[in-house]
């Protein structure tokens, strides 16, 4: 028998606690994440003789480490490397929820997307092309109704399958020629630093440096290559921002939103109800 770790990540109100409770029942306890006042919930369940430890990460819209919650979720995924991150998505709000999804995938986390509140999506006539979404994201996607414990066996099946397989390919959002050039320059330097390589997905780290992410910068200051990375960033950013008249963080976020809009356009349809058709 083996022990696995499943981390739950999702926006606030996506049904994380409901899914956590449905999976773990009464085998759970509540504590605090070290050093912060953020609540930490942990539980476990047994399937096929194996134990799955479930970690309920704080509900967040992103992993930018702008808040304690985001920092806790992000550091946990980077440092503890759970076997699989189950990303709970509110099916009635896919566009908003996909920002976190895109962040998890860019990090290179091994992800399963649970389309939760699937019953509400159905009653709102929202049609989701699940296979299409899975193909674009490059990870398994399944519908769940956490409050009715629906989809949990399928989720556990997908969990074991994902946990036992190679890391999935991180999602690559194309940030455009100019930014991609800088990402490549930064990546070349990151690849020369073993300490960074073993901890971070190279491309993700390059993007975080470009975004001037304070938390990440703080964590990598101790590496010799840091000064070089800062230099590349500052020189390139100055050039690009004077070219665009906009800051690079805004341009990167725009590209992400564009990517997400494209996903939603291709995979989510909302049929009009009979009443709506009449008016
Ligand atoms: P959290 O903030 O992500 O932990 O979300 P909760 O688990 O607290 O759920 C938020 C609300 O959505 C609660 O009222 C739940 O009962 C409800 N909820 C959660 N999952 C589902 C679901 O699959 N279908 C429906 N209809 N409601 C759900
Ligand atoms: Mg909750
Ligand atoms: K609800």
PDB file of C-alpha atoms and ligand atoms in Angstrom:
ATOM      1  CA  UNK A   1       0.000   0.000   0.000  1.00  0.00           C
ATOM      2  CA  UNK A   2       1.171   3.483  -0.892  1.00  0.00           C
ATOM      3  CA  UNK A   3       0.422   6.969   0.248  1.00  0.00           C
ATOM      4  CA  UNK A   4      -0.393   9.637  -2.316  1.00  0.00           C
ATOM      5  CA  UNK A   5      -1.005  13.360  -1.990  1.00  0.00           C
ATOM      6  CA  UNK A   6      -3.881  15.140  -3.699  1.00  0.00           C
ATOM      7  CA  UNK A   7      -3.992  18.933  -3.405  1.00  0.00           C
ATOM      8  CA  UNK A   8      -7.262  20.759  -4.025  1.00  0.00           C
ATOM      9  CA  UNK A   9      -6.962  24.152  -5.708  1.00  0.00           C
ATOM     10  CA  UNK A  10      -9.775  26.411  -6.845  1.00  0.00           C
ATOM     11  CA  UNK A  11     -11.395  29.809  -6.728  1.00  0.00           C
ATOM     12  CA  UNK A  12     -13.370  30.706  -3.608  1.00  0.00           C
ATOM     13  CA  UNK A  13     -16.906  29.270  -3.871  1.00  0.00           C
ATOM     14  CA  UNK A  14     -16.024  26.704  -6.523  1.00  0.00           C
ATOM     15  CA  UNK A  15     -16.984  23.888  -4.138  1.00  0.00           C
ATOM     16  CA  UNK A  16     -13.583  23.031  -2.689  1.00  0.00           C
ATOM     17  CA  UNK A  17     -14.816  22.415   0.829  1.00  0.00           C
ATOM     18  CA  UNK A  18     -17.752  20.350  -0.460  1.00  0.00           C
ATOM     19  CA  UNK A  19     -15.429  18.179  -2.532  1.00  0.00           C
ATOM     20  CA  UNK A  20     -12.974  17.889   0.366  1.00  0.00           C
ATOM     21  CA  UNK A  21     -15.754  16.746   2.690  1.00  0.00           C
ATOM     22  CA  UNK A  22     -17.207  14.324   0.158  1.00  0.00           C
ATOM     23  CA  UNK A  23     -13.805  12.742  -0.414  1.00  0.00           C
ATOM     24  CA  UNK A  24     -12.543  12.529   3.133  1.00  0.00           C
ATOM     25  CA  UNK A  25     -15.740  12.232   5.193  1.00  0.00           C
ATOM     26  CA  UNK A  26     -14.804  12.593   8.844  1.00  0.00           C
ATOM     27  CA  UNK A  27     -11.151  11.724   8.416  1.00  0.00           C
ATOM     28  CA  UNK A  28      -9.926  15.312   8.511  1.00  0.00           C
ATOM     29  CA  UNK A  29      -8.300  17.817  10.771  1.00  0.00           C
ATOM     30  CA  UNK A  30      -7.807  21.553  10.729  1.00  0.00           C
ATOM     31  CA  UNK A  31      -4.618  23.426  11.583  1.00  0.00           C
ATOM     32  CA  UNK A  32      -2.651  26.389  10.305  1.00  0.00           C
ATOM     33  CA  UNK A  33      -0.088  26.797   7.578  1.00  0.00           C
ATOM     34  CA  UNK A  34       3.301  27.488   9.163  1.00  0.00           C
ATOM     35  CA  UNK A  35       4.062  31.171   9.728  1.00  0.00           C
ATOM     36  CA  UNK A  36       0.678  32.490   8.598  1.00  0.00           C
ATOM     37  CA  UNK A  37      -2.874  32.602   9.940  1.00  0.00           C
ATOM     38  CA  UNK A  38      -4.297  30.818   6.912  1.00  0.00           C
ATOM     39  CA  UNK A  39      -6.304  27.740   7.865  1.00  0.00           C
ATOM     40  CA  UNK A  40      -4.934  24.384   6.720  1.00  0.00           C
ATOM     41  CA  UNK A  41      -7.318  21.498   6.231  1.00  0.00           C
ATOM     42  CA  UNK A  42      -6.043  18.007   5.704  1.00  0.00           C
ATOM     43  CA  UNK A  43      -7.843  14.723   5.377  1.00  0.00           C
ATOM     44  CA  UNK A  44      -7.480  11.318   3.822  1.00  0.00           C
ATOM     45  CA  UNK A  45      -9.329   8.456   2.236  1.00  0.00           C
ATOM     46  CA  UNK A  46      -8.518   4.933   1.165  1.00  0.00           C
ATOM     47  CA  UNK A  47      -9.017   3.529  -2.312  1.00  0.00           C
ATOM     48  CA  UNK A  48      -7.858   0.173  -3.656  1.00  0.00           C
ATOM     49  CA  UNK A  49      -5.723  -0.303  -0.552  1.00  0.00           C
ATOM     50  CA  UNK A  50      -3.873   2.984  -1.078  1.00  0.00           C
ATOM     51  CA  UNK A  51      -4.186   6.069   1.084  1.00  0.00           C
ATOM     52  CA  UNK A  52      -4.793   9.428  -0.526  1.00  0.00           C
ATOM     53  CA  UNK A  53      -3.943  12.411   1.624  1.00  0.00           C
ATOM     54  CA  UNK A  54      -6.056  15.401   0.611  1.00  0.00           C
ATOM     55  CA  UNK A  55      -4.793  18.935   1.205  1.00  0.00           C
ATOM     56  CA  UNK A  56      -7.335  21.742   0.898  1.00  0.00           C
ATOM     57  CA  UNK A  57      -5.343  24.715  -0.426  1.00  0.00           C
ATOM     58  CA  UNK A  58      -6.686  28.226   0.227  1.00  0.00           C
ATOM     59  CA  UNK A  59      -9.234  29.400  -2.357  1.00  0.00           C
ATOM     60  CA  UNK A  60      -7.551  31.798  -4.829  1.00  0.00           C
ATOM     61  CA  UNK A  61      -8.138  33.426  -8.217  1.00  0.00           C
ATOM     62  CA  UNK A  62      -4.487  33.330  -9.174  1.00  0.00           C
ATOM     63  CA  UNK A  63      -1.065  32.240  -7.918  1.00  0.00           C
ATOM     64  CA  UNK A  64       0.596  35.614  -8.116  1.00  0.00           C
ATOM     65  CA  UNK A  65       1.421  35.598  -4.400  1.00  0.00           C
ATOM     66  CA  UNK A  66      -0.279  38.964  -3.964  1.00  0.00           C
ATOM     67  CA  UNK A  67      -1.950  37.621  -0.850  1.00  0.00           C
ATOM     68  CA  UNK A  68      -0.997  35.169   1.896  1.00  0.00           C
ATOM     69  CA  UNK A  69      -3.511  32.725   0.457  1.00  0.00           C
ATOM     70  CA  UNK A  70      -1.909  32.764  -2.980  1.00  0.00           C
ATOM     71  CA  UNK A  71       1.574  32.467  -1.498  1.00  0.00           C
ATOM     72  CA  UNK A  72       0.539  29.461   0.620  1.00  0.00           C
ATOM     73  CA  UNK A  73      -1.038  27.675  -2.340  1.00  0.00           C
ATOM     74  CA  UNK A  74       1.857  28.385  -4.660  1.00  0.00           C
ATOM     75  CA  UNK A  75       4.630  27.524  -2.209  1.00  0.00           C
ATOM     76  CA  UNK A  76       2.902  24.299  -1.301  1.00  0.00           C
ATOM     77  CA  UNK A  77       2.730  23.179  -4.922  1.00  0.00           C
ATOM     78  CA  UNK A  78       6.329  24.201  -5.659  1.00  0.00           C
ATOM     79  CA  UNK A  79       7.926  22.870  -2.484  1.00  0.00           C
ATOM     80  CA  UNK A  80       5.853  19.820  -1.648  1.00  0.00           C
ATOM     81  CA  UNK A  81       5.116  18.733  -5.203  1.00  0.00           C
ATOM     82  CA  UNK A  82       1.828  16.889  -4.551  1.00  0.00           C
ATOM     83  CA  UNK A  83       1.236  13.890  -6.828  1.00  0.00           C
ATOM     84  CA  UNK A  84      -1.709  15.626  -8.467  1.00  0.00           C
ATOM     85  CA  UNK A  85      -3.393  19.014  -8.129  1.00  0.00           C
ATOM     86  CA  UNK A  86      -7.145  18.712  -8.551  1.00  0.00           C
ATOM     87  CA  UNK A  87      -8.298  22.075  -9.842  1.00  0.00           C
ATOM     88  CA  UNK A  88     -11.952  22.626  -9.013  1.00  0.00           C
ATOM     89  CA  UNK A  89     -13.650  24.828 -11.526  1.00  0.00           C
ATOM     90  CA  UNK A  90     -17.110  26.345 -11.202  1.00  0.00           C
ATOM     91  CA  UNK A  91     -18.734  25.165 -14.433  1.00  0.00           C
ATOM     92  CA  UNK A  92     -21.060  28.157 -14.448  1.00  0.00           C
ATOM     93  CA  UNK A  93     -18.085  30.529 -14.406  1.00  0.00           C
ATOM     94  CA  UNK A  94     -15.470  28.895 -16.568  1.00  0.00           C
ATOM     95  CA  UNK A  95     -13.901  32.055 -17.937  1.00  0.00           C
ATOM     96  CA  UNK A  96     -13.137  33.526 -14.513  1.00  0.00           C
ATOM     97  CA  UNK A  97     -11.957  30.188 -13.118  1.00  0.00           C
ATOM     98  CA  UNK A  98      -9.592  29.492 -16.009  1.00  0.00           C
ATOM     99  CA  UNK A  99      -7.109  32.127 -14.872  1.00  0.00           C
ATOM    100  CA  UNK A 100      -6.062  29.954 -11.927  1.00  0.00           C
ATOM    101  CA  UNK A 101      -6.138  26.892 -14.186  1.00  0.00           C
ATOM    102  CA  UNK A 102      -3.761  28.547 -16.633  1.00  0.00           C
ATOM    103  CA  UNK A 103      -1.428  29.436 -13.748  1.00  0.00           C
ATOM    104  CA  UNK A 104      -1.364  25.875 -12.423  1.00  0.00           C
ATOM    105  CA  UNK A 105      -0.656  24.521 -15.880  1.00  0.00           C
ATOM    106  CA  UNK A 106       2.071  27.031 -16.658  1.00  0.00           C
ATOM    107  CA  UNK A 107       3.778  26.062 -13.401  1.00  0.00           C
ATOM    108  CA  UNK A 108       4.009  22.535 -14.724  1.00  0.00           C
ATOM    109  CA  UNK A 109       1.859  21.051 -11.963  1.00  0.00           C
ATOM    110  CA  UNK A 110       0.218  17.729 -12.721  1.00  0.00           C
ATOM    111  CA  UNK A 111      -3.407  18.780 -12.929  1.00  0.00           C
ATOM    112  CA  UNK A 112      -6.873  17.234 -13.190  1.00  0.00           C
ATOM    113  CA  UNK A 113      -9.714  19.679 -13.817  1.00  0.00           C
ATOM    114  CA  UNK A 114     -12.971  18.932 -11.981  1.00  0.00           C
ATOM    115  CA  UNK A 115     -15.838  20.796 -13.627  1.00  0.00           C
ATOM    116  CA  UNK A 116     -17.867  21.215 -10.467  1.00  0.00           C
ATOM    117  CA  UNK A 117     -21.430  22.552 -10.123  1.00  0.00           C
ATOM    118  CA  UNK A 118     -22.110  20.616 -13.259  1.00  0.00           C
ATOM    119  CA  UNK A 119     -25.771  20.378 -12.220  1.00  0.00           C
ATOM    120  CA  UNK A 120     -26.044  24.161 -12.097  1.00  0.00           C
ATOM    121  CA  UNK A 121     -24.358  24.493 -15.464  1.00  0.00           C
ATOM    122  CA  UNK A 122     -26.907  22.043 -16.887  1.00  0.00           C
ATOM    123  CA  UNK A 123     -29.848  23.912 -15.431  1.00  0.00           C
ATOM    124  CA  UNK A 124     -28.447  27.146 -16.855  1.00  0.00           C
ATOM    125  CA  UNK A 125     -28.199  25.534 -20.294  1.00  0.00           C
ATOM    126  CA  UNK A 126     -24.429  25.854 -20.363  1.00  0.00           C
ATOM    127  CA  UNK A 127     -22.925  23.250 -22.669  1.00  0.00           C
ATOM    128  CA  UNK A 128     -19.280  22.369 -22.189  1.00  0.00           C
ATOM    129  CA  UNK A 129     -17.219  20.415 -24.698  1.00  0.00           C
ATOM    130  CA  UNK A 130     -15.341  18.380 -22.098  1.00  0.00           C
ATOM    131  CA  UNK A 131     -13.103  16.522 -24.556  1.00  0.00           C
ATOM    132  CA  UNK A 132     -12.305  19.743 -26.367  1.00  0.00           C
ATOM    133  CA  UNK A 133     -11.373  21.444 -23.114  1.00  0.00           C
ATOM    134  CA  UNK A 134      -9.236  18.482 -22.092  1.00  0.00           C
ATOM    135  CA  UNK A 135      -7.439  18.561 -25.462  1.00  0.00           C
ATOM    136  CA  UNK A 136      -6.670  22.274 -25.298  1.00  0.00           C
ATOM    137  CA  UNK A 137      -5.491  22.174 -21.695  1.00  0.00           C
ATOM    138  CA  UNK A 138      -3.648  18.884 -22.132  1.00  0.00           C
ATOM    139  CA  UNK A 139      -5.003  17.395 -18.899  1.00  0.00           C
ATOM    140  CA  UNK A 140      -7.950  15.194 -17.842  1.00  0.00           C
ATOM    141  CA  UNK A 141     -11.246  17.037 -17.343  1.00  0.00           C
ATOM    142  CA  UNK A 142     -14.322  15.548 -15.671  1.00  0.00           C
ATOM    143  CA  UNK A 143     -17.686  16.790 -14.439  1.00  0.00           C
ATOM    144  CA  UNK A 144     -18.438  16.656 -10.710  1.00  0.00           C
ATOM    145  CA  UNK A 145     -21.275  17.566  -8.356  1.00  0.00           C
ATOM    146  CA  UNK A 146     -19.444  17.817  -5.050  1.00  0.00           C
ATOM    147  CA  UNK A 147     -22.549  18.250  -2.914  1.00  0.00           C
ATOM    148  CA  UNK A 148     -24.022  15.004  -4.279  1.00  0.00           C
ATOM    149  CA  UNK A 149     -20.708  13.108  -4.302  1.00  0.00           C
ATOM    150  CA  UNK A 150     -21.051  12.666  -8.051  1.00  0.00           C
ATOM    151  CA  UNK A 151     -17.938  12.060 -10.123  1.00  0.00           C
ATOM    152  CA  UNK A 152     -15.765  11.119  -7.151  1.00  0.00           C
ATOM    153  CA  UNK A 153     -14.987   7.540  -8.220  1.00  0.00           C
ATOM    154  CA  UNK A 154     -14.038   8.787 -11.680  1.00  0.00           C
ATOM    155  CA  UNK A 155     -11.891  11.470 -10.071  1.00  0.00           C
ATOM    156  CA  UNK A 156     -10.059   8.909  -7.948  1.00  0.00           C
ATOM    157  CA  UNK A 157      -9.522   6.718 -11.026  1.00  0.00           C
ATOM    158  CA  UNK A 158      -8.047   9.643 -12.935  1.00  0.00           C
ATOM    159  CA  UNK A 159      -5.968  10.556  -9.890  1.00  0.00           C
ATOM    160  CA  UNK A 160      -4.207   7.177  -9.773  1.00  0.00           C
ATOM    161  CA  UNK A 161      -3.725   7.214 -13.525  1.00  0.00           C
ATOM    162  CA  UNK A 162      -2.174  10.692 -13.439  1.00  0.00           C
ATOM    163  CA  UNK A 163      -0.087   9.987 -10.321  1.00  0.00           C
ATOM    164  CA  UNK A 164       1.443   6.946 -12.003  1.00  0.00           C
ATOM    165  CA  UNK A 165       2.231   8.654 -15.289  1.00  0.00           C
ATOM    166  CA  UNK A 166       4.904  11.013 -16.530  1.00  0.00           C
ATOM    167  CA  UNK A 167       4.558  14.675 -15.797  1.00  0.00           C
ATOM    168  CA  UNK A 168       2.233  16.285 -18.289  1.00  0.00           C
ATOM    169  CA  UNK A 169       3.557  18.863 -20.664  1.00  0.00           C
ATOM    170  CA  UNK A 170       3.198  22.326 -19.138  1.00  0.00           C
ATOM    171  CA  UNK A 171       0.777  24.586 -20.933  1.00  0.00           C
ATOM    172  CA  UNK A 172       2.533  27.076 -23.178  1.00  0.00           C
ATOM    173  CA  UNK A 173       0.804  30.383 -23.756  1.00  0.00           C
ATOM    174  CA  UNK A 174       2.430  32.304 -26.580  1.00  0.00           C
ATOM    175  CA  UNK A 175       3.231  35.780 -25.309  1.00  0.00           C
ATOM    176  CA  UNK A 176       4.249  37.168 -28.685  1.00  0.00           C
ATOM    177  CA  UNK A 177       7.606  37.467 -30.411  1.00  0.00           C
ATOM    178  CA  UNK A 178       9.166  40.203 -28.263  1.00  0.00           C
ATOM    179  CA  UNK A 179       8.294  38.639 -24.916  1.00  0.00           C
ATOM    180  CA  UNK A 180       9.158  35.147 -26.129  1.00  0.00           C
ATOM    181  CA  UNK A 181      12.661  36.377 -26.983  1.00  0.00           C
ATOM    182  CA  UNK A 182      13.203  37.566 -23.430  1.00  0.00           C
ATOM    183  CA  UNK A 183      11.701  34.370 -21.998  1.00  0.00           C
ATOM    184  CA  UNK A 184      14.233  32.397 -24.039  1.00  0.00           C
ATOM    185  CA  UNK A 185      17.139  34.535 -22.854  1.00  0.00           C
ATOM    186  CA  UNK A 186      16.103  34.141 -19.233  1.00  0.00           C
ATOM    187  CA  UNK A 187      15.472  30.403 -19.696  1.00  0.00           C
ATOM    188  CA  UNK A 188      18.987  29.880 -21.059  1.00  0.00           C
ATOM    189  CA  UNK A 189      20.419  31.331 -17.850  1.00  0.00           C
ATOM    190  CA  UNK A 190      18.021  29.469 -15.569  1.00  0.00           C
ATOM    191  CA  UNK A 191      19.044  26.183 -17.215  1.00  0.00           C
ATOM    192  CA  UNK A 192      22.637  26.737 -16.022  1.00  0.00           C
ATOM    193  CA  UNK A 193      21.559  26.772 -12.383  1.00  0.00           C
ATOM    194  CA  UNK A 194      20.868  23.265 -11.069  1.00  0.00           C
ATOM    195  CA  UNK A 195      19.206  24.558  -7.892  1.00  0.00           C
ATOM    196  CA  UNK A 196      16.598  26.424  -9.894  1.00  0.00           C
ATOM    197  CA  UNK A 197      16.137  23.644 -12.419  1.00  0.00           C
ATOM    198  CA  UNK A 198      15.200  21.022  -9.867  1.00  0.00           C
ATOM    199  CA  UNK A 199      12.691  23.284  -8.164  1.00  0.00           C
ATOM    200  CA  UNK A 200      10.986  25.278 -10.894  1.00  0.00           C
ATOM    201  CA  UNK A 201       9.616  24.855 -14.359  1.00  0.00           C
ATOM    202  CA  UNK A 202      12.107  26.910 -16.385  1.00  0.00           C
ATOM    203  CA  UNK A 203       9.664  28.761 -18.594  1.00  0.00           C
ATOM    204  CA  UNK A 204       7.317  29.525 -15.699  1.00  0.00           C
ATOM    205  CA  UNK A 205      10.178  30.984 -13.680  1.00  0.00           C
ATOM    206  CA  UNK A 206      11.246  33.123 -16.629  1.00  0.00           C
ATOM    207  CA  UNK A 207       7.706  34.527 -16.910  1.00  0.00           C
ATOM    208  CA  UNK A 208       7.564  35.199 -13.154  1.00  0.00           C
ATOM    209  CA  UNK A 209      10.843  37.134 -13.373  1.00  0.00           C
ATOM    210  CA  UNK A 210       9.419  39.137 -16.254  1.00  0.00           C
ATOM    211  CA  UNK A 211       6.340  39.869 -14.154  1.00  0.00           C
ATOM    212  CA  UNK A 212       8.689  41.112 -11.418  1.00  0.00           C
ATOM    213  CA  UNK A 213       7.081  38.720  -8.926  1.00  0.00           C
ATOM    214  CA  UNK A 214       8.362  39.815  -5.509  1.00  0.00           C
ATOM    215  CA  UNK A 215       7.847  36.479  -3.724  1.00  0.00           C
ATOM    216  CA  UNK A 216       9.651  34.459  -6.371  1.00  0.00           C
ATOM    217  CA  UNK A 217      12.461  36.992  -6.639  1.00  0.00           C
ATOM    218  CA  UNK A 218      12.951  36.748  -2.904  1.00  0.00           C
ATOM    219  CA  UNK A 219      13.196  32.963  -3.106  1.00  0.00           C
ATOM    220  CA  UNK A 220      15.798  32.931  -5.867  1.00  0.00           C
ATOM    221  CA  UNK A 221      18.021  35.797  -4.663  1.00  0.00           C
ATOM    222  CA  UNK A 222      20.445  33.313  -3.143  1.00  0.00           C
ATOM    223  CA  UNK A 223      21.405  31.875  -6.518  1.00  0.00           C
ATOM    224  CA  UNK A 224      24.432  33.221  -8.335  1.00  0.00           C
ATOM    225  CA  UNK A 225      22.551  33.623 -11.605  1.00  0.00           C
ATOM    226  CA  UNK A 226      20.031  36.003 -10.006  1.00  0.00           C
ATOM    227  CA  UNK A 227      21.875  39.210 -10.840  1.00  0.00           C
ATOM    228  CA  UNK A 228      22.214  38.189 -14.454  1.00  0.00           C
ATOM    229  CA  UNK A 229      18.483  37.407 -14.636  1.00  0.00           C
ATOM    230  CA  UNK A 230      17.633  40.790 -13.157  1.00  0.00           C
ATOM    231  CA  UNK A 231      19.912  42.497 -15.643  1.00  0.00           C
ATOM    232  CA  UNK A 232      18.339  40.739 -18.631  1.00  0.00           C
ATOM    233  CA  UNK A 233      14.890  41.580 -17.327  1.00  0.00           C
ATOM    234  CA  UNK A 234      15.542  45.225 -16.649  1.00  0.00           C
ATOM    235  CA  UNK A 235      17.209  45.909 -19.975  1.00  0.00           C
ATOM    236  CA  UNK A 236      14.548  44.111 -22.020  1.00  0.00           C
ATOM    237  CA  UNK A 237      11.630  45.500 -20.081  1.00  0.00           C
ATOM    238  CA  UNK A 238      12.794  49.068 -20.435  1.00  0.00           C
ATOM    239  CA  UNK A 239      13.034  48.589 -24.198  1.00  0.00           C
ATOM    240  CA  UNK A 240       9.658  46.823 -24.535  1.00  0.00           C
ATOM    241  CA  UNK A 241       7.746  49.197 -22.293  1.00  0.00           C
ATOM    242  CA  UNK A 242       8.953  52.237 -24.166  1.00  0.00           C
ATOM    243  CA  UNK A 243       7.910  50.467 -27.366  1.00  0.00           C
ATOM    244  CA  UNK A 244       4.412  49.648 -26.041  1.00  0.00           C
ATOM    245  CA  UNK A 245       3.790  52.447 -23.572  1.00  0.00           C
ATOM    246  CA  UNK A 246       2.316  49.827 -21.240  1.00  0.00           C
ATOM    247  CA  UNK A 247       3.912  47.790 -18.477  1.00  0.00           C
ATOM    248  CA  UNK A 248       4.947  44.262 -19.255  1.00  0.00           C
ATOM    249  CA  UNK A 249       2.864  42.724 -16.455  1.00  0.00           C
ATOM    250  CA  UNK A 250      -0.234  44.175 -18.112  1.00  0.00           C
ATOM    251  CA  UNK A 251       0.786  42.842 -21.521  1.00  0.00           C
ATOM    252  CA  UNK A 252       1.387  39.354 -20.078  1.00  0.00           C
ATOM    253  CA  UNK A 253      -1.973  39.363 -18.288  1.00  0.00           C
ATOM    254  CA  UNK A 254      -3.697  40.505 -21.508  1.00  0.00           C
ATOM    255  CA  UNK A 255      -2.196  37.570 -23.392  1.00  0.00           C
ATOM    256  CA  UNK A 256      -3.441  35.170 -20.723  1.00  0.00           C
ATOM    257  CA  UNK A 257      -6.944  36.609 -20.864  1.00  0.00           C
ATOM    258  CA  UNK A 258      -6.865  36.365 -24.647  1.00  0.00           C
ATOM    259  CA  UNK A 259      -5.861  32.725 -24.435  1.00  0.00           C
ATOM    260  CA  UNK A 260      -8.665  32.017 -21.947  1.00  0.00           C
ATOM    261  CA  UNK A 261     -11.258  33.841 -24.055  1.00  0.00           C
ATOM    262  CA  UNK A 262     -10.220  31.622 -26.955  1.00  0.00           C
ATOM    263  CA  UNK A 263     -10.690  28.465 -24.870  1.00  0.00           C
ATOM    264  CA  UNK A 264     -14.132  29.549 -23.715  1.00  0.00           C
ATOM    265  CA  UNK A 265     -15.193  30.494 -27.217  1.00  0.00           C
ATOM    266  CA  UNK A 266     -14.245  27.058 -28.496  1.00  0.00           C
ATOM    267  CA  UNK A 267     -15.628  24.907 -25.698  1.00  0.00           C
ATOM    268  CA  UNK A 268     -18.485  26.647 -23.882  1.00  0.00           C
ATOM    269  CA  UNK A 269     -21.902  27.397 -25.317  1.00  0.00           C
ATOM    270  CA  UNK A 270     -24.964  28.687 -23.604  1.00  0.00           C
ATOM    271  CA  UNK A 271     -28.214  27.646 -25.216  1.00  0.00           C
ATOM    272  CA  UNK A 272     -31.132  29.992 -24.842  1.00  0.00           C
ATOM    273  CA  UNK A 273     -34.008  28.649 -22.801  1.00  0.00           C
ATOM    274  CA  UNK A 274     -37.479  28.352 -24.332  1.00  0.00           C
ATOM    275  CA  UNK A 275     -38.629  31.490 -22.508  1.00  0.00           C
ATOM    276  CA  UNK A 276     -35.644  33.476 -23.717  1.00  0.00           C
ATOM    277  CA  UNK A 277     -36.316  32.416 -27.283  1.00  0.00           C
ATOM    278  CA  UNK A 278     -39.822  33.831 -27.028  1.00  0.00           C
ATOM    279  CA  UNK A 279     -38.721  37.279 -25.873  1.00  0.00           C
TER     280      UNK A 279
HETATM  281  P1  LIG B   1     -15.497  26.686  -1.463  1.00  0.00           P
HETATM  282  O1  LIG B   1     -15.576  28.124  -1.133  1.00  0.00           O
HETATM  283  O2  LIG B   1     -14.746  26.466  -2.736  1.00  0.00           O
HETATM  284  O3  LIG B   1     -14.982  25.843  -0.365  1.00  0.00           O
HETATM  285  O4  LIG B   1     -16.971  26.212  -1.818  1.00  0.00           O
HETATM  286  P2  LIG B   1     -18.049  25.403  -0.943  1.00  0.00           P
HETATM  287  O5  LIG B   1     -17.754  23.950  -0.914  1.00  0.00           O
HETATM  288  O6  LIG B   1     -18.221  26.074   0.365  1.00  0.00           O
HETATM  289  O7  LIG B   1     -19.320  25.598  -1.865  1.00  0.00           O
HETATM  290  C1  LIG B   1     -19.896  26.855  -2.132  1.00  0.00           C
HETATM  291  C2  LIG B   1     -21.415  26.678  -2.315  1.00  0.00           C
HETATM  292  O8  LIG B   1     -21.683  25.910  -3.476  1.00  0.00           O
HETATM  293  C3  LIG B   1     -22.052  25.929  -1.169  1.00  0.00           C
HETATM  294  O9  LIG B   1     -23.346  26.489  -0.985  1.00  0.00           O
HETATM  295  C4  LIG B   1     -22.170  24.491  -1.684  1.00  0.00           C
HETATM  296  O10 LIG B   1     -23.238  23.795  -1.097  1.00  0.00           O
HETATM  297  C5  LIG B   1     -22.407  24.724  -3.160  1.00  0.00           C
HETATM  298  N1  LIG B   1     -21.890  23.637  -4.025  1.00  0.00           N
HETATM  299  C6  LIG B   1     -20.679  23.061  -3.992  1.00  0.00           C
HETATM  300  N2  LIG B   1     -20.544  22.145  -4.974  1.00  0.00           N
HETATM  301  C7  LIG B   1     -21.717  22.132  -5.644  1.00  0.00           C
HETATM  302  C8  LIG B   1     -22.202  21.400  -6.784  1.00  0.00           C
HETATM  303  O11 LIG B   1     -21.510  20.591  -7.412  1.00  0.00           O
HETATM  304  N3  LIG B   1     -23.464  21.700  -7.197  1.00  0.00           N
HETATM  305  C9  LIG B   1     -24.245  22.618  -6.564  1.00  0.00           C
HETATM  306  N4  LIG B   1     -25.466  22.822  -7.049  1.00  0.00           N
HETATM  307  N5  LIG B   1     -23.820  23.328  -5.503  1.00  0.00           N
HETATM  308  C10 LIG B   1     -22.575  23.087  -5.045  1.00  0.00           C
HETATM  309 MG1  LIG B   2     -14.061  26.431   1.437  1.00  0.00          MG
HETATM  310  K1  LIG B   3     -24.740  27.403  -5.228  1.00  0.00           K
END
